[in-house]
PDB file of C-alpha atoms in Angstrom:
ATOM      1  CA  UNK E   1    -154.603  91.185 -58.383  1.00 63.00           C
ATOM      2  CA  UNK E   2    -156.226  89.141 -55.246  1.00 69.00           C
ATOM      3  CA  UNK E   3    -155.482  90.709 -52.012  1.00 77.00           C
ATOM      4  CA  UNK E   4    -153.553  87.256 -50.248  1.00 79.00           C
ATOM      5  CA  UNK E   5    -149.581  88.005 -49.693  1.00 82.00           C
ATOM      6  CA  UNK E   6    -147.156  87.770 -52.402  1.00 75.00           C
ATOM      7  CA  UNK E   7    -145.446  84.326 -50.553  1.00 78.00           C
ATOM      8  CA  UNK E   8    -149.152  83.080 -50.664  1.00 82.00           C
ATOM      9  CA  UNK E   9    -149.389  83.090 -54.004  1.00 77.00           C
ATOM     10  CA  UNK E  10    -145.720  81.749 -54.798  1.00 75.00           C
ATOM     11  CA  UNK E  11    -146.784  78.657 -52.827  1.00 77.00           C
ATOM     12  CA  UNK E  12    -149.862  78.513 -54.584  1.00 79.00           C
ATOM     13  CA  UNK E  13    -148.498  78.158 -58.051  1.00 71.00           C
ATOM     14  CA  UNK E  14    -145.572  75.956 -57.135  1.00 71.00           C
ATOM     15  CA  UNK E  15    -148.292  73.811 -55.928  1.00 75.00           C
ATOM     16  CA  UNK E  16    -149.832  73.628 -59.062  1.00 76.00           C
ATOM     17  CA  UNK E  17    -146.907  72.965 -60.443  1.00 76.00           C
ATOM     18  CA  UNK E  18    -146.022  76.218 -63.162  1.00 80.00           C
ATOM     19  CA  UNK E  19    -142.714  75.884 -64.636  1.00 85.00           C
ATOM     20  CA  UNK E  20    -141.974  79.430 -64.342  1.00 89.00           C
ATOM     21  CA  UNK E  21    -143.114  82.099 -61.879  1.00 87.00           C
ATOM     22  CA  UNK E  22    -142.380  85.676 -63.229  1.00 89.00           C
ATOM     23  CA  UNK E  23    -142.885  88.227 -60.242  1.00 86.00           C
ATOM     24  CA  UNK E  24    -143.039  91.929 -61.181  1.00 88.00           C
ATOM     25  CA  UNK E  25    -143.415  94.846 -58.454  1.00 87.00           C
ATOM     26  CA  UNK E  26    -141.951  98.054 -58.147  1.00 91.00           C
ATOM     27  CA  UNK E  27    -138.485  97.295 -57.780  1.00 91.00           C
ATOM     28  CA  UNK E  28    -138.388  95.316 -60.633  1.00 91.00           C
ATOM     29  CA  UNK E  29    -140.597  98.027 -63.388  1.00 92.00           C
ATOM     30  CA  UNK E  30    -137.829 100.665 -61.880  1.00 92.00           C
ATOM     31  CA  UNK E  31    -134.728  98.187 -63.017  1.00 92.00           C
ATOM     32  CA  UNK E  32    -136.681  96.919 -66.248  1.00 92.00           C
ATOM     33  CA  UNK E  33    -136.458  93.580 -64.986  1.00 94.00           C
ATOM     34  CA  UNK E  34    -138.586  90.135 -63.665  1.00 94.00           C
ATOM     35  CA  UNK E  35    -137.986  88.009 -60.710  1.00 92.00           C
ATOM     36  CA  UNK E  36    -137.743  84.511 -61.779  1.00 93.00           C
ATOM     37  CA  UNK E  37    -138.343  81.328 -59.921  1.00 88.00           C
ATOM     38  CA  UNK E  38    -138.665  77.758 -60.897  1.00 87.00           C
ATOM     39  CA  UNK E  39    -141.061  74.952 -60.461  1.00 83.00           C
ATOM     40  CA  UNK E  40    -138.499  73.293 -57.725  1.00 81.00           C
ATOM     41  CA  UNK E  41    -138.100  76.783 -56.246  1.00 78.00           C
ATOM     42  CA  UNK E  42    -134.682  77.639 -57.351  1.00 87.00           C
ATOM     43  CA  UNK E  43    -134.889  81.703 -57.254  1.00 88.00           C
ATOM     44  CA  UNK E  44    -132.601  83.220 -60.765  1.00 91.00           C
ATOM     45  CA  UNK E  45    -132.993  86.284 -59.681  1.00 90.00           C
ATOM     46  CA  UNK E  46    -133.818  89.346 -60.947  1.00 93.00           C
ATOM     47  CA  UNK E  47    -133.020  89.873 -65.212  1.00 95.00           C
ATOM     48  CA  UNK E  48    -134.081  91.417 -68.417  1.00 95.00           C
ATOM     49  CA  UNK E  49    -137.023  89.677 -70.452  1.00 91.00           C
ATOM     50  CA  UNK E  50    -134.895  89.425 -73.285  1.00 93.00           C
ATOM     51  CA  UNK E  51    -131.990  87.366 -70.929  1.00 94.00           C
ATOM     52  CA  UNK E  52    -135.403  85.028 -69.385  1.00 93.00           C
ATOM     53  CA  UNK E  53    -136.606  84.426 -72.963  1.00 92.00           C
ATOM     54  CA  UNK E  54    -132.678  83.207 -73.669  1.00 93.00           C
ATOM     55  CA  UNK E  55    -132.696  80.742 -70.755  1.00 91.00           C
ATOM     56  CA  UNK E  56    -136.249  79.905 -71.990  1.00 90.00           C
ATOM     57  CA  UNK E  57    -134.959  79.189 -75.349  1.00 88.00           C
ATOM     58  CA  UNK E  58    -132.459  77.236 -73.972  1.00 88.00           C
ATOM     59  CA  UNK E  59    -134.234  75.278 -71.875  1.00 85.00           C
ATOM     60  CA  UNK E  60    -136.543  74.126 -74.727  1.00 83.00           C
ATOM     61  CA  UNK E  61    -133.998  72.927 -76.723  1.00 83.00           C
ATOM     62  CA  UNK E  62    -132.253  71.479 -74.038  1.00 82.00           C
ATOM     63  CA  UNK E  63    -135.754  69.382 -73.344  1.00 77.00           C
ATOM     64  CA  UNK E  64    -135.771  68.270 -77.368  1.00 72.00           C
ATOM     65  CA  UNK E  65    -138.861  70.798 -77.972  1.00 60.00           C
ATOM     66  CA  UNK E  66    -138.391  72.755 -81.158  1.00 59.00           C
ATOM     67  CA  UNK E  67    -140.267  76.706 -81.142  1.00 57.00           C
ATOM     68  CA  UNK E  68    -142.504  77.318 -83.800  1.00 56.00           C
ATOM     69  CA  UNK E  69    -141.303  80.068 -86.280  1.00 53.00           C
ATOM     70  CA  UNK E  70    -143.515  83.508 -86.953  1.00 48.00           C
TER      71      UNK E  70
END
């Protein structure tokens, strides 16, 4: 919500090292979708939650992590 540009605050966070940068603006509320990027700044694109928390899934169990059951 700060006023610095949108690249700005990319950079910032892949700095910092995040392992997943969700970016939401208009475009993306009008398809129901989130922007995805990576820590290494591969860009996935634009898809559904439901399809990001798949490839999150998958990426944890890929790692060895297990998710904790509700």
């Amino acid at each position: 919500m700060r006023n610095e540009t949108i690249g700005l605050k990319i950079r910032e966070h892949a700095i910092q090292r995040v392992p997943y940068q969700l970016v939401i603006g208009g475009r993306e509320v009008a398809n129901n979708t989130v922007a995805v990027r990576t820590r290494n700044g591969d860009d996935l694109g634009g898809m559904t939650l439901d399809a990001f928390i798949v490839h999150l899934t998958g990426d944890i169990a890929y790692r060895g992590r297990t998710i904790l059951e509700e």
